[in-house]
Coordinates of C-alpha atoms and ligand atoms in Angstrom, one line a residue:
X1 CA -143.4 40.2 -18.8
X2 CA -143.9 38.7 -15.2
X3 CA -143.8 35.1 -15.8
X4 CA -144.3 34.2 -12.0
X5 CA -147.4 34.2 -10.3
X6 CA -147.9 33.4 -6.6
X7 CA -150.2 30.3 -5.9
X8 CA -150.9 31.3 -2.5
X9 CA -152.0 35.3 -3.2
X10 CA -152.0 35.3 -7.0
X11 CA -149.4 38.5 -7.1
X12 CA -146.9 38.6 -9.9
X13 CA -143.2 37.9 -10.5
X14 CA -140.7 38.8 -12.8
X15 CA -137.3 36.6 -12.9
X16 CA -134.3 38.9 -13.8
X17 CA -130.6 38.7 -12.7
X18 CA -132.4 38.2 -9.3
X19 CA -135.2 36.8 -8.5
X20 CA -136.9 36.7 -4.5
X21 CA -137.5 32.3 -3.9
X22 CA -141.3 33.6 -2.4
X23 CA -143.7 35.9 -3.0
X24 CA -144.0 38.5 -0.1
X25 CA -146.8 36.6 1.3
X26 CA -144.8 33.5 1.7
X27 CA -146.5 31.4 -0.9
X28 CA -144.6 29.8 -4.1
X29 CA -144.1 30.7 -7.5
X30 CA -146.0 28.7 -10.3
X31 CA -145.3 29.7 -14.1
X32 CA -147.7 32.5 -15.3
X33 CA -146.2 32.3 -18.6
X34 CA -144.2 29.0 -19.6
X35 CA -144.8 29.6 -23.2
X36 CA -141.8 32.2 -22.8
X37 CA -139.3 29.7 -20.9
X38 CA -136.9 28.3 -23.6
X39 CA -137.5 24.4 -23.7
X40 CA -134.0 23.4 -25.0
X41 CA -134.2 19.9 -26.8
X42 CA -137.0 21.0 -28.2
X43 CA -136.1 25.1 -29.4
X44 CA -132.4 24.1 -29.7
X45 CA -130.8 20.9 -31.2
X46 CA -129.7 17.7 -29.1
X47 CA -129.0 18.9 -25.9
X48 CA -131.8 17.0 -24.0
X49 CA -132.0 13.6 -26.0
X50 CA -135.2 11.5 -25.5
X51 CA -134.1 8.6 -22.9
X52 CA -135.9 5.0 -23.2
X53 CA -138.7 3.3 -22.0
X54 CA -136.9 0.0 -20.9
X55 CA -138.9 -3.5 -20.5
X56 CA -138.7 -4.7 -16.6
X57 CA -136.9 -8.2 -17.5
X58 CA -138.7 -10.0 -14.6
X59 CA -141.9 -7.9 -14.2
X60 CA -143.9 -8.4 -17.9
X61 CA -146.0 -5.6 -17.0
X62 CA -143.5 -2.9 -15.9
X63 CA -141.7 -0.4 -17.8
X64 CA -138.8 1.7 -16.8
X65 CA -138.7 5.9 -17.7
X66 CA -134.7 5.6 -17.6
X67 CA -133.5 9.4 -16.5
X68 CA -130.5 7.8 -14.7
X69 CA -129.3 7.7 -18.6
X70 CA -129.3 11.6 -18.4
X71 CA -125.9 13.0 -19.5
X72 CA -125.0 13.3 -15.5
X73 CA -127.1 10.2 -14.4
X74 CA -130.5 11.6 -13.5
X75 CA -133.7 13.8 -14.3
X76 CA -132.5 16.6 -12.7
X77 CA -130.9 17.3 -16.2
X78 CA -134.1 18.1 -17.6
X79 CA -135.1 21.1 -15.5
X80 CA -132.1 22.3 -15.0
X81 CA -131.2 22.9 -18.5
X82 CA -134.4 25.0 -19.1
X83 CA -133.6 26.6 -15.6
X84 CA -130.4 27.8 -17.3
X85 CA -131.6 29.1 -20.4
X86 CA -134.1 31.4 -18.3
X87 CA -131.7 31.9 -16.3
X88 CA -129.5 33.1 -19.4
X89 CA -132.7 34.9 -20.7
X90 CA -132.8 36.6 -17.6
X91 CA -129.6 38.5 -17.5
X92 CA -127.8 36.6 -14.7
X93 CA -124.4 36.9 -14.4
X94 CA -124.0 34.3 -11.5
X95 CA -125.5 31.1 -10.3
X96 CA -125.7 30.2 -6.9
X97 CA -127.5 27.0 -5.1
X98 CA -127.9 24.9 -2.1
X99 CA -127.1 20.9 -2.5
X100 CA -124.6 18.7 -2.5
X101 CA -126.9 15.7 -4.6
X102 CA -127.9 15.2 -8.2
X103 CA -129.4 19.2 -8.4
X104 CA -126.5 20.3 -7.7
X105 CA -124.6 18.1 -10.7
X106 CA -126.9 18.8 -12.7
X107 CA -127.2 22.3 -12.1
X108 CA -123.0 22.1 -12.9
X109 CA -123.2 20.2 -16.2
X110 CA -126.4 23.0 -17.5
X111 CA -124.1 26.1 -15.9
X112 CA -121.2 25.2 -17.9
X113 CA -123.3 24.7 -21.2
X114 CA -124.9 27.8 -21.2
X115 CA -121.3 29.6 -19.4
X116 CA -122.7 31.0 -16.7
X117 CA -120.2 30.3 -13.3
X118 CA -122.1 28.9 -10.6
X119 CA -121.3 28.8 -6.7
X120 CA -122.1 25.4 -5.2
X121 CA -122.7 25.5 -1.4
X122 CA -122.6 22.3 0.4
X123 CA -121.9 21.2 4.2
X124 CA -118.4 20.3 5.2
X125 CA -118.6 17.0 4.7
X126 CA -119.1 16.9 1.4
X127 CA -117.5 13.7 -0.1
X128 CA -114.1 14.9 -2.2
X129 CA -115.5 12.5 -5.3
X130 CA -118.7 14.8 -5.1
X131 CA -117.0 18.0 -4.9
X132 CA -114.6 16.4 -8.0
X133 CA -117.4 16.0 -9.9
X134 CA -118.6 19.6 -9.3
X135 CA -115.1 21.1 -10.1
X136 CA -114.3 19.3 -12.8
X137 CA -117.7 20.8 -14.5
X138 CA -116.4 24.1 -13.2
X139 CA -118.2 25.1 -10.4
X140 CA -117.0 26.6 -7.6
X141 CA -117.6 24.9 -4.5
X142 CA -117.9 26.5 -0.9
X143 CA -117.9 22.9 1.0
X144 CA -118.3 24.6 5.2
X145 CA -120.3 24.3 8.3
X146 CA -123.8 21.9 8.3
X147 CA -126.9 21.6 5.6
X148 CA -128.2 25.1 7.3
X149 CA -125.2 26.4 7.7
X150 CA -124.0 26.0 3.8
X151 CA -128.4 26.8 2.7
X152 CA -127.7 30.3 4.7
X153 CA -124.6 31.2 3.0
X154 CA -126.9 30.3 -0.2
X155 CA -129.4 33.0 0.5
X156 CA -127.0 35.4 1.3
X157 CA -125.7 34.9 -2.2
X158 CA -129.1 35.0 -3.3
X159 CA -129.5 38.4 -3.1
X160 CA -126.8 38.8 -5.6
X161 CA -126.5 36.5 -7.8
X162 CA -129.4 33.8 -9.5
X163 CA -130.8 31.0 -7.4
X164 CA -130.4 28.3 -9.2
X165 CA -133.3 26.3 -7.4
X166 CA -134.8 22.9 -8.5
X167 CA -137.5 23.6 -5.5
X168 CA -137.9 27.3 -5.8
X169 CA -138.2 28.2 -9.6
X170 CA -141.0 26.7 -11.6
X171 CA -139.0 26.7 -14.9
X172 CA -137.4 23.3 -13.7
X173 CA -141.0 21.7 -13.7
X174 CA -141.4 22.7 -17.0
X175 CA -138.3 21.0 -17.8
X176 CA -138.9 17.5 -15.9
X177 CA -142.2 18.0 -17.7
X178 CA -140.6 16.8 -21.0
X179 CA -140.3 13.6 -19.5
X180 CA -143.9 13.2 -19.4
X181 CA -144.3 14.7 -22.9
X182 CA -141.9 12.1 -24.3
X183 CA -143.8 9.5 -22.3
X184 CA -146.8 10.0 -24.2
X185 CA -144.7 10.2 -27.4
X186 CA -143.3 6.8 -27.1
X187 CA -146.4 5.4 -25.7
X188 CA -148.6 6.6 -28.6
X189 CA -150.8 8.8 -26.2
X190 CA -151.5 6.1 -24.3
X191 CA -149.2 5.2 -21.3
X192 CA -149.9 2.6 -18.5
X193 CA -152.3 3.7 -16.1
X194 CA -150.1 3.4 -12.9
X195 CA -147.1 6.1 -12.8
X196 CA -145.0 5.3 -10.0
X197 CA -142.3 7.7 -8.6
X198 CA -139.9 8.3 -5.9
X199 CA -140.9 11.9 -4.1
X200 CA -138.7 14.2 -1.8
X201 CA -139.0 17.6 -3.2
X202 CA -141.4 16.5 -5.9
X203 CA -139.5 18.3 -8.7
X204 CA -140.1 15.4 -11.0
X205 CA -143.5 14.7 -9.9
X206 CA -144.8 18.0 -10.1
X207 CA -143.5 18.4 -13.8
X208 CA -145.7 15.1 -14.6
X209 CA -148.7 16.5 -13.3
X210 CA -148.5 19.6 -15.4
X211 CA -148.3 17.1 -18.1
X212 CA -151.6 15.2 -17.3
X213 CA -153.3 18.8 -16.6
X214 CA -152.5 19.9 -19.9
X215 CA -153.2 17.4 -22.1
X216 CA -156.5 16.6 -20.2
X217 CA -155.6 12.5 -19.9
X218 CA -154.7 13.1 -16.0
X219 CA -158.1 11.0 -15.1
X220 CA -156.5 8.0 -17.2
X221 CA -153.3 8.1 -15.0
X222 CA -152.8 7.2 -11.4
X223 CA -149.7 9.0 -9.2
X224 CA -148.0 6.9 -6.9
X225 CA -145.7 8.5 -4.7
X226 CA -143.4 6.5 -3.1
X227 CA -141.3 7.5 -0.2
X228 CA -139.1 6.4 2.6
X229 CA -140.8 5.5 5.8
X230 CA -138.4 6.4 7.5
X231 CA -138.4 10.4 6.4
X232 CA -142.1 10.7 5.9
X233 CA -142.3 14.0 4.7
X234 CA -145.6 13.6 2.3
X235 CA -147.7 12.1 4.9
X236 CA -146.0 13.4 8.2
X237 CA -143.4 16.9 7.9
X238 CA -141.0 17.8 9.9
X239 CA -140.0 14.6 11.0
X240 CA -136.5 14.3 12.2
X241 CA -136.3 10.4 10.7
X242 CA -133.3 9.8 8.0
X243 CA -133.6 7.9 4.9
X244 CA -130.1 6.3 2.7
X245 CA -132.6 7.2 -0.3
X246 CA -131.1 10.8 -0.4
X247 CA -133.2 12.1 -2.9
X248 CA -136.2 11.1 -1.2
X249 CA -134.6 12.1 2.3
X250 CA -136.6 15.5 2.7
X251 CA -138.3 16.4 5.8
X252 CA -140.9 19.1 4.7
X253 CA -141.3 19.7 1.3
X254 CA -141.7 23.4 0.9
X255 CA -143.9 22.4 -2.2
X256 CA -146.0 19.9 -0.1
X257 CA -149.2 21.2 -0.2
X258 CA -148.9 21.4 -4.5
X259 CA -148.2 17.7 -4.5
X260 CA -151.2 16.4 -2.3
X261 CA -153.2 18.4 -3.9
X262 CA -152.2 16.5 -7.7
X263 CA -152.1 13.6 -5.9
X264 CA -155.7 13.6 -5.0
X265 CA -156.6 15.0 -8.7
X266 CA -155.0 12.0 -9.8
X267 CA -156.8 9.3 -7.8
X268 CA -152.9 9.4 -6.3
X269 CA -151.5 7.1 -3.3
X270 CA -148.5 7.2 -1.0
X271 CA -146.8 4.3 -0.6
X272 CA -143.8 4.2 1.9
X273 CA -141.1 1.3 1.8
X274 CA -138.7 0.5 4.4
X275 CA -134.9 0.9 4.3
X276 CA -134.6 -2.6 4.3
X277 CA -137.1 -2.8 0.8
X278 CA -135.1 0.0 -0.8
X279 CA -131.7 -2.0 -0.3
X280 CA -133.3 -5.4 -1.8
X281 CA -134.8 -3.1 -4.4
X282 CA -131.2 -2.2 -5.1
X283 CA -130.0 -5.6 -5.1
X284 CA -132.5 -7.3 -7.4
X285 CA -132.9 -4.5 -10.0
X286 CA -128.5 -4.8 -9.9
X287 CA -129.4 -8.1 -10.9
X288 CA -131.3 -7.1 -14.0
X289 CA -127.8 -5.2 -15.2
X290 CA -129.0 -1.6 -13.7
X291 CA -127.3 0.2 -11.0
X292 CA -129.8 2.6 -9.4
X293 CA -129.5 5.5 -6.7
X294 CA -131.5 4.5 -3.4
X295 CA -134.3 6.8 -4.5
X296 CA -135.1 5.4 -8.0
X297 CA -134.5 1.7 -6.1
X298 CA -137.4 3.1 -3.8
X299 CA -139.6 3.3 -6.7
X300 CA -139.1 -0.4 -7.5
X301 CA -139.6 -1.4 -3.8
X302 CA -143.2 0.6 -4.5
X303 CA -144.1 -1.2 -7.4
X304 CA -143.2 -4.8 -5.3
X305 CA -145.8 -3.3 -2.6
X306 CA -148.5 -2.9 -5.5
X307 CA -148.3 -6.3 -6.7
X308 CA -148.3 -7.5 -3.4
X309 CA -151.6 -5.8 -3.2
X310 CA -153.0 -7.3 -6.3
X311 CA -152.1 -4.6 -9.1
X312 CA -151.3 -6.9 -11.6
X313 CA -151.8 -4.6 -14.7
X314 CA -149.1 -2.4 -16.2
X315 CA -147.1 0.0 -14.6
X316 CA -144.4 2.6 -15.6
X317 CA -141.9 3.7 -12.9
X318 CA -139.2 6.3 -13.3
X319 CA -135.6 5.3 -12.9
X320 CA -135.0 9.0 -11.2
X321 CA -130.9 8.3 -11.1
X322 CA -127.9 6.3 -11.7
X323 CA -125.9 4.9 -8.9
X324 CA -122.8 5.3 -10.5
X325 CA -122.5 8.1 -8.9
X326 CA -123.3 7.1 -5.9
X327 CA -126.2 7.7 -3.5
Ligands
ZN401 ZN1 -148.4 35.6 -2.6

């Protein structure tokens, strides 16, 4: 069965042992079939349990989606879990991927639950506590050279062995999807109107929007989009500026076409907040008893810009990550 189809050209994909990151036109993979990916959590017992919707203790109308209480601190967990099942599905042998952040934990902690081994490659200056925590899951980790230095080597591998991508493969939307789905569980079908995000590569926000698309409320929801202004990727790619927010810290989102495009379906905004908003962001919601990574801060630093505008009804944000780890 291919269960890739190219949203560029409309060609077909199969994912086996090996899988090619683009179709040979260039353009990205979307799901032709993700009735056939396993959704574990859902097909299997326990292994993705439901996280809370959490009460903002300052802001009356602001709930929290908290995926920082993930089993490895962030929503990464979800995709990359079903991105291991197919993955297992699939035949592969071998895992192999590009980061150094949360993907590449979570890619670890889903790896070494469904046995696969998995080949981190990261640049050289990959903190030891990182690589720690990506050993101690059992991954082997190639730590050499710069980001494009340590991608290449990734590639190479690719040709081999599976590439475990959280950009690349469309099963890990259908993973961060459940987030939505359990959204609209605990909301009883009816969620705030204003869904506010952090977005680099948009692997959590694309996952949402296949949500709203499928169960035809996406024109009761507004997507914000929040990113740093100093790494404008959304609005302005292939800008060198650099971002603390990591996991918002991305240049040119190979999926950024995808994203405006559910952005505008969605009545959708980007808002961008300073390095100095993302910091106090930090600060205050550390206050409220919850230590956040810089990008899920970001998120809270885009809500303060809302009110500040005069949105004053309610609004759920995603925690993205924990920064216990970090970040
Ligand atoms: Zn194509």
């Amino acid at each position: 069965v291919n269960d890739l189809i190219c949203a560029a050209c409309g060609r077909e994909g199969r994912t086996g042992p090996v899988w090619p990151a683009r179709c040979l036109c260039g353009g990205l993979w979307s799901a032709a079939t993700p009735e056939l990916y396993p959704t574990p959590g859902v097909d299997e017992e326990g292994v993705i349990e439901p996280v809370p919707l959490w009460p903002d203790p300052l802001d009356p109308e602001l709930w929290w989606k908290r995926e920082d209480l993930n089993g490895t601190g962030s929503f990464k967990d979800r995709g990359a879990t079903v991105l291991a099942a197919v993955a297992e599905q699939a035949g592969a042998r071998r895992l192999v991927l590009d980061s150094s952040g949360s993907a590449a934990l979570a890619a670890a902690s889903a790896a070494a639950r469904s046995q696969l081994p998995l080949t981190v490659h990261a640049p050289g200056t990959l903190p030891r506590a990182k690589r720690e925590a990506l050993e101690v899951l059992g991954a082997t980790v190639v730590a050499a050279g710069n980001r494009g230095a340590a991608s290449a080597r990734a590639q190479e591998a690719a040709e081999r062995e599976f590439y475990f991508s959280h950009v690349y493969h469309p099963a890990f939307f259908e993973g961060t999807a459940q987030s939505g789905v359990e959204v609209l569980e605990q909301t009883g079908g009816a969620p705030p109107p204003v869904w506010v995000l952090p977005v680099g590569n948009g692997s959590l926000f694309l996952g949402l929007a296949l949500v709203l698309a499928r169960v035809g409320i996406g024109d009761a929801v507004r997507l914000v989009a929040v990113q740093a202004e100093a790494c404008p990727g959304l609005r302005a790619p292939g800008g060198s500026g650099r971002t603390e927010a990591a996991g918002i810290g991305i240049a040119d989102p190979p999926r950024r076409e995808e994203i405006l495009v559910a952005l505008s379906r969605h009545r959708g905004e980007i808002v961008e907040v300073t390095e100095e908003e993302i910091a106090a962001a930090r600060e205050s919601l550390g206050r409220r008893g919850v230590a956040a990574e810089r990008a899920a801060a970001a998120a809270e630093a885009g809500v303060r810009r809302l009110r500040a505008a005069g949105e004053d009804g309610p609004i759920l944000a995603w925690l993205t990550g924990s920064g216990h780890r970090g970040g």
